[in-house]
Amino acid sequence: MKILAIESSCDETSIAIVEDRTVLSNVVSTQIEEHKIYGGVVPEIASRRHAEAISLVCEQALKDAGLTYSDIDAVAVTFAPGLIGALLVGVNFAKGLSMSLGVPLIPVHHLRSHIAANYIAHPNLEPPFLCLLVSGGNTVIAEVTDYTKFNILGGTLDDAAGECFDKAARCMGLSYPGGVNLDKIATTANNKKYPLPYPKVSTGKYDFSFSGLKTAVLNLVHNANQKGEEIDVPVICATVRQRVCDMLITNTINAAKEFGFDKIVMAGGVSANSELRARMEEECKKNGFSLYYPPLKYCGDNAAMVGAQAIYEYKDGNLGDCSLNATATLPINYR
Ligand code: KG4
C-alpha cells in the first residue's frame, strides 16, 4: 500500500511516499532561514509558506518516487498538535487529494509520527516499549503498548526540553533553532562555574519541569549584561545541556525499571542531542536495556514518519473524512 504522507505542523513542509516501512521519497522544504531573523517561528509566515510550497513539494515527492497520483492508495496527514494555521494547510491539501483520488484519508497525530520515525530506521522494532519523546513543544515519557496505544507515565509541567534549549540559546545570542547550536558549541562543562538549578516537581515521579532552568539562564545572562561582565557561553551551554539530560535520563531509566521495560525508544527533535544519545546509550548498556533512536534526518519534522505511523492507524480503522479539522493541542493517547 503506497501512502502519500503530508506534514505541515510547524516550519517544515514535507511530503513523503511510504510503502510498509520503506520510504520511497521524502521531500522536506524548510523555512528555518526565514524565521531565523525573528529568533523563532512566526505562525502567520509559516502558514503562508506552507501554502506556497505544498503543491511543488508534492510534485517532487511523486517524481522522486517515480510514481504518479494514480499509484497512491491512501493520503495521510498530520492533523494535531501544532500551529493551527500551518496544520490547516496540510489538512486541506490532504482532503482535496483524498477526495479527488478517491482514496482513504488517514489523520496522524504528530507525536505518534515522531515515534514512528524509529520504525523506518529499525525495521524489527515493535511495541511494547518505553518511549522518551522530546521535542520543541513536548516532553513525555509513555508506555507504547501497541502501535496506536499509549499510556502517559510523565510529562513536563511547564516548558518542553526543546523550548528550554531554544530560549537559553537565544538569550546567549545563538541563532534559531537554538537547541542545535547550543549542542554544537557546548564544551566539556566546568559545571560548577554556573550553579544552575535542577527544577523540582512535586507531582508524578516521572514528571519534568524546565521553566525554572530556562529562567535561571535568562537571569544569569541579563545580570551579567547589566554589570558588563563576560559570560562563558560554551560552558553555560554545556551546563544547561547536562541539567536537561540528567532529568531526562534519570526519569526514563527509573520508569523502565519500575514498569519492567528493557526496550527504550527516543523520539523528537531533541533526541538528536549528542549528550543525550551518548549518555542514554551508556545507561542502557549498564542496565541491559536496548536503545533505539532515529537517524538525524528523521529526528526533525518530516513526512516519512507520518507515513510510517499511518500504516498502523489505517490497520486500526482510524480514518478521516471531509469533516477532518486541525487541532492545536491534543494528547498522544487521544483515542
Ligand atoms: O521535533 P521537532 O523537530 O519539532 C517539534 O515537533 O517540536 O523538535 C524541534 C526541537 C527544537 O527545540 C530544537 O532546538 C531541538 O528540537 N533540537 C535539539 C537538537 N536538535 C534539535 N535540541 C538539542 N540538541 C540538538 N542537537
PDB file of C-alpha atoms in Angstrom, residues 68-324:
ATOM      1  CA  THR A  68       2.056   9.356 -10.395  1.00  0.00           C
ATOM      2  CA  TYR A  69      -1.123  10.251  -8.472  1.00  0.00           C
ATOM      3  CA  SER A  70      -2.850   7.131  -9.762  1.00  0.00           C
ATOM      4  CA  ASP A  71      -0.320   4.940  -7.894  1.00  0.00           C
ATOM      5  CA  ILE A  72      -1.338   6.365  -4.497  1.00  0.00           C
ATOM      6  CA  ASP A  73      -3.531   4.126  -2.299  1.00  0.00           C
ATOM      7  CA  ALA A  74      -4.098   6.480   0.668  1.00  0.00           C
ATOM      8  CA  VAL A  75      -3.328  10.010   1.862  1.00  0.00           C
ATOM      9  CA  ALA A  76      -2.071  10.608   5.414  1.00  0.00           C
ATOM     10  CA  VAL A  77      -1.731  13.971   7.132  1.00  0.00           C
ATOM     11  CA  THR A  78      -0.596  15.478  10.432  1.00  0.00           C
ATOM     12  CA  PHE A  79      -3.768  16.971  11.921  1.00  0.00           C
ATOM     13  CA  ALA A  80      -2.589  17.681  15.521  1.00  0.00           C
ATOM     14  CA  PRO A  81      -0.874  19.058  17.540  1.00  0.00           C
ATOM     15  CA  GLY A  82       0.896  22.073  16.035  1.00  0.00           C
ATOM     16  CA  LEU A  83       0.434  25.621  14.778  1.00  0.00           C
ATOM     17  CA  ILE A  84      -3.188  25.779  13.739  1.00  0.00           C
ATOM     18  CA  GLY A  85      -2.762  27.775  10.531  1.00  0.00           C
ATOM     19  CA  ALA A  86       0.160  25.610   9.461  1.00  0.00           C
ATOM     20  CA  LEU A  87      -1.736  22.365  10.145  1.00  0.00           C
ATOM     21  CA  LEU A  88      -4.777  23.608   8.219  1.00  0.00           C
ATOM     22  CA  VAL A  89      -2.740  23.948   5.022  1.00  0.00           C
ATOM     23  CA  GLY A  90      -1.722  20.276   5.154  1.00  0.00           C
ATOM     24  CA  VAL A  91      -5.155  19.060   6.264  1.00  0.00           C
ATOM     25  CA  ASN A  92      -6.982  20.855   3.453  1.00  0.00           C
ATOM     26  CA  PHE A  93      -4.475  19.746   0.835  1.00  0.00           C
ATOM     27  CA  ALA A  94      -4.848  16.147   2.088  1.00  0.00           C
ATOM     28  CA  LYS A  95      -8.659  16.312   1.993  1.00  0.00           C
ATOM     29  CA  GLY A  96      -8.591  17.626  -1.563  1.00  0.00           C
ATOM     30  CA  LEU A  97      -6.194  14.909  -2.702  1.00  0.00           C
ATOM     31  CA  SER A  98      -8.051  12.080  -0.984  1.00  0.00           C
ATOM     32  CA  MET A  99     -11.386  13.217  -2.424  1.00  0.00           C
ATOM     33  CA  SER A 100     -10.087  13.726  -5.949  1.00  0.00           C
ATOM     34  CA  LEU A 101      -8.181  10.403  -5.996  1.00  0.00           C
ATOM     35  CA  GLY A 102     -10.995   8.504  -4.246  1.00  0.00           C
ATOM     36  CA  VAL A 103      -8.593   7.021  -1.652  1.00  0.00           C
ATOM     37  CA  PRO A 104      -8.794   6.859   2.182  1.00  0.00           C
ATOM     38  CA  LEU A 105      -7.710   9.791   4.341  1.00  0.00           C
ATOM     39  CA  ILE A 106      -5.600   8.919   7.422  1.00  0.00           C
ATOM     40  CA  PRO A 107      -5.260  11.590  10.157  1.00  0.00           C
ATOM     41  CA  VAL A 108      -1.998  11.192  12.086  1.00  0.00           C
ATOM     42  CA  HIS A 109      -1.001  12.630  15.490  1.00  0.00           C
ATOM     43  CA  HIS A 110       2.330  14.460  15.241  1.00  0.00           C
ATOM     44  CA  LEU A 111       3.906  12.878  18.327  1.00  0.00           C
ATOM     45  CA  ARG A 112       2.938   9.375  17.231  1.00  0.00           C
ATOM     46  CA  SER A 113       4.785  10.128  13.975  1.00  0.00           C
ATOM     47  CA  HIS A 114       7.939  11.118  15.832  1.00  0.00           C
ATOM     48  CA  ILE A 115       7.908   7.695  17.491  1.00  0.00           C
ATOM     49  CA  ALA A 116       7.255   6.041  14.119  1.00  0.00           C
ATOM     50  CA  ALA A 117      10.475   7.583  12.732  1.00  0.00           C
ATOM     51  CA  ASN A 118      12.052   4.687  14.606  1.00  0.00           C
ATOM     52  CA  TYR A 119      10.037   2.115  12.638  1.00  0.00           C
ATOM     53  CA  ILE A 120      11.703   3.326   9.441  1.00  0.00           C
ATOM     54  CA  ALA A 121      15.200   3.192  10.914  1.00  0.00           C
ATOM     55  CA  HIS A 122      14.763  -0.068  12.851  1.00  0.00           C
ATOM     56  CA  PRO A 123      12.712  -2.489  10.739  1.00  0.00           C
ATOM     57  CA  ASN A 124      12.419  -5.071  13.539  1.00  0.00           C
ATOM     58  CA  LEU A 125      11.293  -2.645  16.252  1.00  0.00           C
ATOM     59  CA  GLU A 126       7.797  -3.343  17.578  1.00  0.00           C
ATOM     60  CA  PRO A 127       5.857  -2.315  20.684  1.00  0.00           C
ATOM     61  CA  PRO A 128       5.704  -2.749  23.607  1.00  0.00           C
ATOM     62  CA  PHE A 129       8.465  -0.342  24.636  1.00  0.00           C
ATOM     63  CA  LEU A 130       9.055   2.712  26.803  1.00  0.00           C
ATOM     64  CA  CYS A 131       9.367   5.981  24.908  1.00  0.00           C
ATOM     65  CA  LEU A 132      11.014   9.269  25.778  1.00  0.00           C
ATOM     66  CA  LEU A 133       9.529  11.824  23.427  1.00  0.00           C
ATOM     67  CA  VAL A 134      11.376  15.136  23.467  1.00  0.00           C
ATOM     68  CA  SER A 135      10.686  17.929  21.032  1.00  0.00           C
ATOM     69  CA  GLY A 136      10.318  21.696  20.832  1.00  0.00           C
ATOM     70  CA  GLY A 137       6.781  21.611  22.231  1.00  0.00           C
ATOM     71  CA  ASN A 138       6.546  18.341  24.182  1.00  0.00           C
ATOM     72  CA  THR A 139       8.390  16.223  26.717  1.00  0.00           C
ATOM     73  CA  VAL A 140       6.656  12.958  27.574  1.00  0.00           C
ATOM     74  CA  ILE A 141       7.510   9.518  28.929  1.00  0.00           C
ATOM     75  CA  ALA A 142       4.974   7.000  27.647  1.00  0.00           C
ATOM     76  CA  GLU A 143       4.417   3.278  27.560  1.00  0.00           C
ATOM     77  CA  VAL A 144       3.791   2.341  23.920  1.00  0.00           C
ATOM     78  CA  THR A 145       1.756  -0.801  24.430  1.00  0.00           C
ATOM     79  CA  ASP A 146       0.821  -1.115  20.758  1.00  0.00           C
ATOM     80  CA  TYR A 147       1.336   0.962  17.601  1.00  0.00           C
ATOM     81  CA  THR A 148      -1.718   3.068  18.418  1.00  0.00           C
ATOM     82  CA  LYS A 149      -1.952   2.602  22.210  1.00  0.00           C
ATOM     83  CA  PHE A 150      -0.132   4.920  24.577  1.00  0.00           C
ATOM     84  CA  ASN A 151      -0.081   5.304  28.332  1.00  0.00           C
ATOM     85  CA  ILE A 152       1.496   8.511  29.615  1.00  0.00           C
ATOM     86  CA  LEU A 153       3.685   7.998  32.700  1.00  0.00           C
ATOM     87  CA  GLY A 154       5.005  11.539  32.968  1.00  0.00           C
ATOM     88  CA  GLY A 155       5.498  14.768  31.130  1.00  0.00           C
ATOM     89  CA  THR A 156       6.550  18.339  31.502  1.00  0.00           C
ATOM     90  CA  LEU A 157       4.518  20.544  33.807  1.00  0.00           C
ATOM     91  CA  ASP A 158       5.620  23.703  32.014  1.00  0.00           C
ATOM     92  CA  ASP A 159       8.132  24.093  29.164  1.00  0.00           C
ATOM     93  CA  ALA A 160       9.359  21.340  26.873  1.00  0.00           C
ATOM     94  CA  ALA A 161      13.060  20.444  26.929  1.00  0.00           C
ATOM     95  CA  GLY A 162      13.451  21.885  23.409  1.00  0.00           C
ATOM     96  CA  GLU A 163      11.871  25.189  24.487  1.00  0.00           C
ATOM     97  CA  CYS A 164      14.358  25.400  27.371  1.00  0.00           C
ATOM     98  CA  PHE A 165      17.279  24.812  24.981  1.00  0.00           C
ATOM     99  CA  ASP A 166      15.935  27.245  22.376  1.00  0.00           C
ATOM    100  CA  LYS A 167      15.290  30.147  24.770  1.00  0.00           C
ATOM    101  CA  ALA A 168      18.549  29.636  26.665  1.00  0.00           C
ATOM    102  CA  ALA A 169      20.382  29.663  23.322  1.00  0.00           C
ATOM    103  CA  ARG A 170      18.541  32.754  22.087  1.00  0.00           C
ATOM    104  CA  CYS A 171      19.391  34.845  25.149  1.00  0.00           C
ATOM    105  CA  MET A 172      23.069  33.997  24.623  1.00  0.00           C
ATOM    106  CA  GLY A 173      22.843  35.232  21.031  1.00  0.00           C
ATOM    107  CA  LEU A 174      22.813  31.838  19.291  1.00  0.00           C
ATOM    108  CA  SER A 175      20.721  31.673  16.155  1.00  0.00           C
ATOM    109  CA  TYR A 176      17.458  29.753  15.658  1.00  0.00           C
ATOM    110  CA  PRO A 177      16.966  26.807  16.059  1.00  0.00           C
ATOM    111  CA  GLY A 178      18.844  27.310  19.310  1.00  0.00           C
ATOM    112  CA  GLY A 179      18.922  23.723  20.591  1.00  0.00           C
ATOM    113  CA  VAL A 180      21.029  22.536  17.660  1.00  0.00           C
ATOM    114  CA  ASN A 181      23.530  25.383  18.014  1.00  0.00           C
ATOM    115  CA  LEU A 182      23.693  25.067  21.810  1.00  0.00           C
ATOM    116  CA  ASP A 183      24.577  21.392  21.350  1.00  0.00           C
ATOM    117  CA  LYS A 184      27.272  22.271  18.784  1.00  0.00           C
ATOM    118  CA  ILE A 185      29.138  24.843  20.837  1.00  0.00           C
ATOM    119  CA  ALA A 186      28.802  23.285  24.312  1.00  0.00           C
ATOM    120  CA  THR A 187      32.263  22.423  25.603  1.00  0.00           C
ATOM    121  CA  THR A 188      33.071  19.886  28.274  1.00  0.00           C
ATOM    122  CA  ALA A 189      31.482  21.604  31.194  1.00  0.00           C
ATOM    123  CA  ASN A 190      33.077  23.114  34.167  1.00  0.00           C
ATOM    124  CA  ASN A 191      29.585  22.679  35.550  1.00  0.00           C
ATOM    125  CA  LYS A 192      30.436  24.099  38.971  1.00  0.00           C
ATOM    126  CA  LYS A 193      31.130  27.522  37.429  1.00  0.00           C
ATOM    127  CA  TYR A 194      27.438  28.367  36.963  1.00  0.00           C
ATOM    128  CA  PRO A 195      25.200  26.908  39.687  1.00  0.00           C
ATOM    129  CA  LEU A 196      22.119  26.391  37.507  1.00  0.00           C
ATOM    130  CA  PRO A 197      19.218  24.610  39.238  1.00  0.00           C
ATOM    131  CA  TYR A 198      17.548  21.252  38.711  1.00  0.00           C
ATOM    132  CA  PRO A 199      13.875  22.281  38.958  1.00  0.00           C
ATOM    133  CA  LYS A 200      11.972  20.001  41.351  1.00  0.00           C
ATOM    134  CA  VAL A 201       8.477  18.658  40.746  1.00  0.00           C
ATOM    135  CA  SER A 202       6.070  17.559  43.428  1.00  0.00           C
ATOM    136  CA  THR A 203       3.516  15.834  41.167  1.00  0.00           C
ATOM    137  CA  GLY A 204       4.074  12.488  39.394  1.00  0.00           C
ATOM    138  CA  LYS A 205       7.514  10.957  39.856  1.00  0.00           C
ATOM    139  CA  TYR A 206       8.157  10.865  36.102  1.00  0.00           C
ATOM    140  CA  ASP A 207       7.125  14.484  35.510  1.00  0.00           C
ATOM    141  CA  PHE A 208       9.550  17.208  34.461  1.00  0.00           C
ATOM    142  CA  SER A 209       9.907  20.952  34.870  1.00  0.00           C
ATOM    143  CA  PHE A 210      12.208  23.001  32.672  1.00  0.00           C
ATOM    144  CA  SER A 211      10.932  26.562  33.120  1.00  0.00           C
ATOM    145  CA  GLY A 212      12.994  27.207  36.284  1.00  0.00           C
ATOM    146  CA  LEU A 213      16.185  26.238  34.466  1.00  0.00           C
ATOM    147  CA  LYS A 214      15.245  28.389  31.470  1.00  0.00           C
ATOM    148  CA  THR A 215      14.544  31.399  33.707  1.00  0.00           C
ATOM    149  CA  ALA A 216      17.787  30.866  35.632  1.00  0.00           C
ATOM    150  CA  VAL A 217      19.786  31.077  32.372  1.00  0.00           C
ATOM    151  CA  LEU A 218      17.885  34.214  31.274  1.00  0.00           C
ATOM    152  CA  ASN A 219      18.568  35.868  34.665  1.00  0.00           C
ATOM    153  CA  LEU A 220      22.220  34.855  34.631  1.00  0.00           C
ATOM    154  CA  VAL A 221      22.781  36.322  31.174  1.00  0.00           C
ATOM    155  CA  HIS A 222      20.792  39.531  31.790  1.00  0.00           C
ATOM    156  CA  ASN A 223      22.527  40.178  35.134  1.00  0.00           C
ATOM    157  CA  ALA A 224      25.940  39.696  33.544  1.00  0.00           C
ATOM    158  CA  ASN A 225      24.996  42.020  30.666  1.00  0.00           C
ATOM    159  CA  GLN A 226      23.801  44.711  33.085  1.00  0.00           C
ATOM    160  CA  LYS A 227      27.044  44.529  35.049  1.00  0.00           C
ATOM    161  CA  GLY A 228      29.109  44.425  31.876  1.00  0.00           C
ATOM    162  CA  GLU A 229      30.543  41.023  32.835  1.00  0.00           C
ATOM    163  CA  GLU A 230      31.705  38.462  30.266  1.00  0.00           C
ATOM    164  CA  ILE A 231      29.861  35.155  30.192  1.00  0.00           C
ATOM    165  CA  ASP A 232      31.372  31.862  29.117  1.00  0.00           C
ATOM    166  CA  VAL A 233      28.766  30.823  26.536  1.00  0.00           C
ATOM    167  CA  PRO A 234      30.125  27.337  25.706  1.00  0.00           C
ATOM    168  CA  VAL A 235      30.265  26.468  29.425  1.00  0.00           C
ATOM    169  CA  ILE A 236      26.706  27.725  30.080  1.00  0.00           C
ATOM    170  CA  CYS A 237      25.540  25.697  27.062  1.00  0.00           C
ATOM    171  CA  ALA A 238      27.209  22.584  28.420  1.00  0.00           C
ATOM    172  CA  THR A 239      25.749  23.159  31.890  1.00  0.00           C
ATOM    173  CA  VAL A 240      22.200  23.587  30.578  1.00  0.00           C
ATOM    174  CA  ARG A 241      22.597  20.531  28.358  1.00  0.00           C
ATOM    175  CA  GLN A 242      23.866  18.475  31.270  1.00  0.00           C
ATOM    176  CA  ARG A 243      20.981  19.534  33.550  1.00  0.00           C
ATOM    177  CA  VAL A 244      18.365  18.710  30.898  1.00  0.00           C
ATOM    178  CA  CYS A 245      19.990  15.361  30.087  1.00  0.00           C
ATOM    179  CA  ASP A 246      20.222  14.427  33.781  1.00  0.00           C
ATOM    180  CA  MET A 247      16.475  14.989  34.211  1.00  0.00           C
ATOM    181  CA  LEU A 248      15.501  13.163  31.012  1.00  0.00           C
ATOM    182  CA  ILE A 249      17.774  10.172  31.585  1.00  0.00           C
ATOM    183  CA  THR A 250      17.034   9.695  35.310  1.00  0.00           C
ATOM    184  CA  ASN A 251      13.259   9.653  34.814  1.00  0.00           C
ATOM    185  CA  THR A 252      13.410   7.388  31.760  1.00  0.00           C
ATOM    186  CA  ILE A 253      15.687   4.781  33.328  1.00  0.00           C
ATOM    187  CA  ASN A 254      13.697   4.774  36.582  1.00  0.00           C
ATOM    188  CA  ALA A 255      10.414   4.360  34.691  1.00  0.00           C
ATOM    189  CA  ALA A 256      11.865   1.485  32.646  1.00  0.00           C
ATOM    190  CA  LYS A 257      12.933  -0.272  35.838  1.00  0.00           C
ATOM    191  CA  GLU A 258       9.612   0.257  37.622  1.00  0.00           C
ATOM    192  CA  PHE A 259       7.442  -0.789  34.673  1.00  0.00           C
ATOM    193  CA  GLY A 260       9.677  -3.652  33.533  1.00  0.00           C
ATOM    194  CA  PHE A 261      10.745  -2.395  30.102  1.00  0.00           C
ATOM    195  CA  ASP A 262      14.062  -3.476  28.601  1.00  0.00           C
ATOM    196  CA  LYS A 263      13.453  -1.635  25.318  1.00  0.00           C
ATOM    197  CA  ILE A 264      13.747   2.178  25.290  1.00  0.00           C
ATOM    198  CA  VAL A 265      12.946   4.378  22.308  1.00  0.00           C
ATOM    199  CA  MET A 266      13.798   8.075  21.989  1.00  0.00           C
ATOM    200  CA  ALA A 267      11.992  10.343  19.540  1.00  0.00           C
ATOM    201  CA  GLY A 268      11.517  14.020  18.594  1.00  0.00           C
ATOM    202  CA  GLY A 269      13.883  16.823  17.656  1.00  0.00           C
ATOM    203  CA  VAL A 270      15.784  16.819  20.961  1.00  0.00           C
ATOM    204  CA  SER A 271      16.628  13.116  20.517  1.00  0.00           C
ATOM    205  CA  ALA A 272      19.278  14.481  18.113  1.00  0.00           C
ATOM    206  CA  ASN A 273      21.162  15.887  21.125  1.00  0.00           C
ATOM    207  CA  SER A 274      24.672  14.437  21.236  1.00  0.00           C
ATOM    208  CA  GLU A 275      24.971  14.214  25.031  1.00  0.00           C
ATOM    209  CA  LEU A 276      21.503  12.691  25.407  1.00  0.00           C
ATOM    210  CA  ARG A 277      22.339   9.961  22.871  1.00  0.00           C
ATOM    211  CA  ALA A 278      25.755   9.164  24.328  1.00  0.00           C
ATOM    212  CA  ARG A 279      24.703   9.107  27.977  1.00  0.00           C
ATOM    213  CA  MET A 280      21.449   7.232  27.353  1.00  0.00           C
ATOM    214  CA  GLU A 281      23.499   4.597  25.434  1.00  0.00           C
ATOM    215  CA  GLU A 282      25.777   4.211  28.471  1.00  0.00           C
ATOM    216  CA  GLU A 283      22.900   3.953  30.940  1.00  0.00           C
ATOM    217  CA  CYS A 284      21.045   1.430  28.798  1.00  0.00           C
ATOM    218  CA  LYS A 285      24.177  -0.685  28.438  1.00  0.00           C
ATOM    219  CA  LYS A 286      24.685  -0.623  32.228  1.00  0.00           C
ATOM    220  CA  ASN A 287      21.116  -1.794  32.808  1.00  0.00           C
ATOM    221  CA  GLY A 288      20.960  -4.340  29.985  1.00  0.00           C
ATOM    222  CA  PHE A 289      18.323  -2.340  28.044  1.00  0.00           C
ATOM    223  CA  SER A 290      18.277  -1.964  24.266  1.00  0.00           C
ATOM    224  CA  LEU A 291      18.066   1.616  22.984  1.00  0.00           C
ATOM    225  CA  TYR A 292      16.603   2.911  19.726  1.00  0.00           C
ATOM    226  CA  TYR A 293      16.616   6.421  18.292  1.00  0.00           C
ATOM    227  CA  PRO A 294      16.122   7.768  14.769  1.00  0.00           C
ATOM    228  CA  PRO A 295      18.956   8.824  12.438  1.00  0.00           C
ATOM    229  CA  LEU A 296      19.421  12.605  12.463  1.00  0.00           C
ATOM    230  CA  LYS A 297      17.493  13.072   9.198  1.00  0.00           C
ATOM    231  CA  TYR A 298      14.333  11.647  10.813  1.00  0.00           C
ATOM    232  CA  CYS A 299      14.631  13.436  14.209  1.00  0.00           C
ATOM    233  CA  GLY A 300      13.174  16.732  12.990  1.00  0.00           C
ATOM    234  CA  ASP A 301       9.803  17.153  11.310  1.00  0.00           C
ATOM    235  CA  ASN A 302       9.373  15.109   8.113  1.00  0.00           C
ATOM    236  CA  ALA A 303       6.555  13.318   6.315  1.00  0.00           C
ATOM    237  CA  ALA A 304       8.233   9.892   6.112  1.00  0.00           C
ATOM    238  CA  MET A 305       7.480   9.369   9.805  1.00  0.00           C
ATOM    239  CA  VAL A 306       3.847  10.397   9.206  1.00  0.00           C
ATOM    240  CA  GLY A 307       3.594   7.709   6.519  1.00  0.00           C
ATOM    241  CA  ALA A 308       5.156   5.116   8.839  1.00  0.00           C
ATOM    242  CA  GLN A 309       2.585   5.776  11.602  1.00  0.00           C
ATOM    243  CA  ALA A 310      -0.257   5.963   9.070  1.00  0.00           C
ATOM    244  CA  ILE A 311       0.174   2.271   8.238  1.00  0.00           C
ATOM    245  CA  TYR A 312      -0.905   1.338  11.770  1.00  0.00           C
ATOM    246  CA  GLU A 313      -3.653   3.975  12.060  1.00  0.00           C
ATOM    247  CA  TYR A 314      -5.109   2.580   8.809  1.00  0.00           C
ATOM    248  CA  LYS A 315      -4.931  -1.006  10.099  1.00  0.00           C
ATOM    249  CA  ASP A 316      -6.854   0.137  13.203  1.00  0.00           C
ATOM    250  CA  GLY A 317      -9.508   1.829  11.053  1.00  0.00           C
ATOM    251  CA  ASN A 318      -8.627   5.333  12.283  1.00  0.00           C
ATOM    252  CA  LEU A 319      -9.732   7.145   9.140  1.00  0.00           C
ATOM    253  CA  GLY A 320     -10.845  10.704   8.463  1.00  0.00           C
ATOM    254  CA  ASP A 321     -13.290  12.260   6.015  1.00  0.00           C
ATOM    255  CA  CYS A 322     -14.063  15.681   4.571  1.00  0.00           C
ATOM    256  CA  SER A 323     -15.036  16.939   8.048  1.00  0.00           C
ATOM    257  CA  LEU A 324     -11.459  16.469   9.357  1.00  0.00           C
TER     258      LEU A 324
END
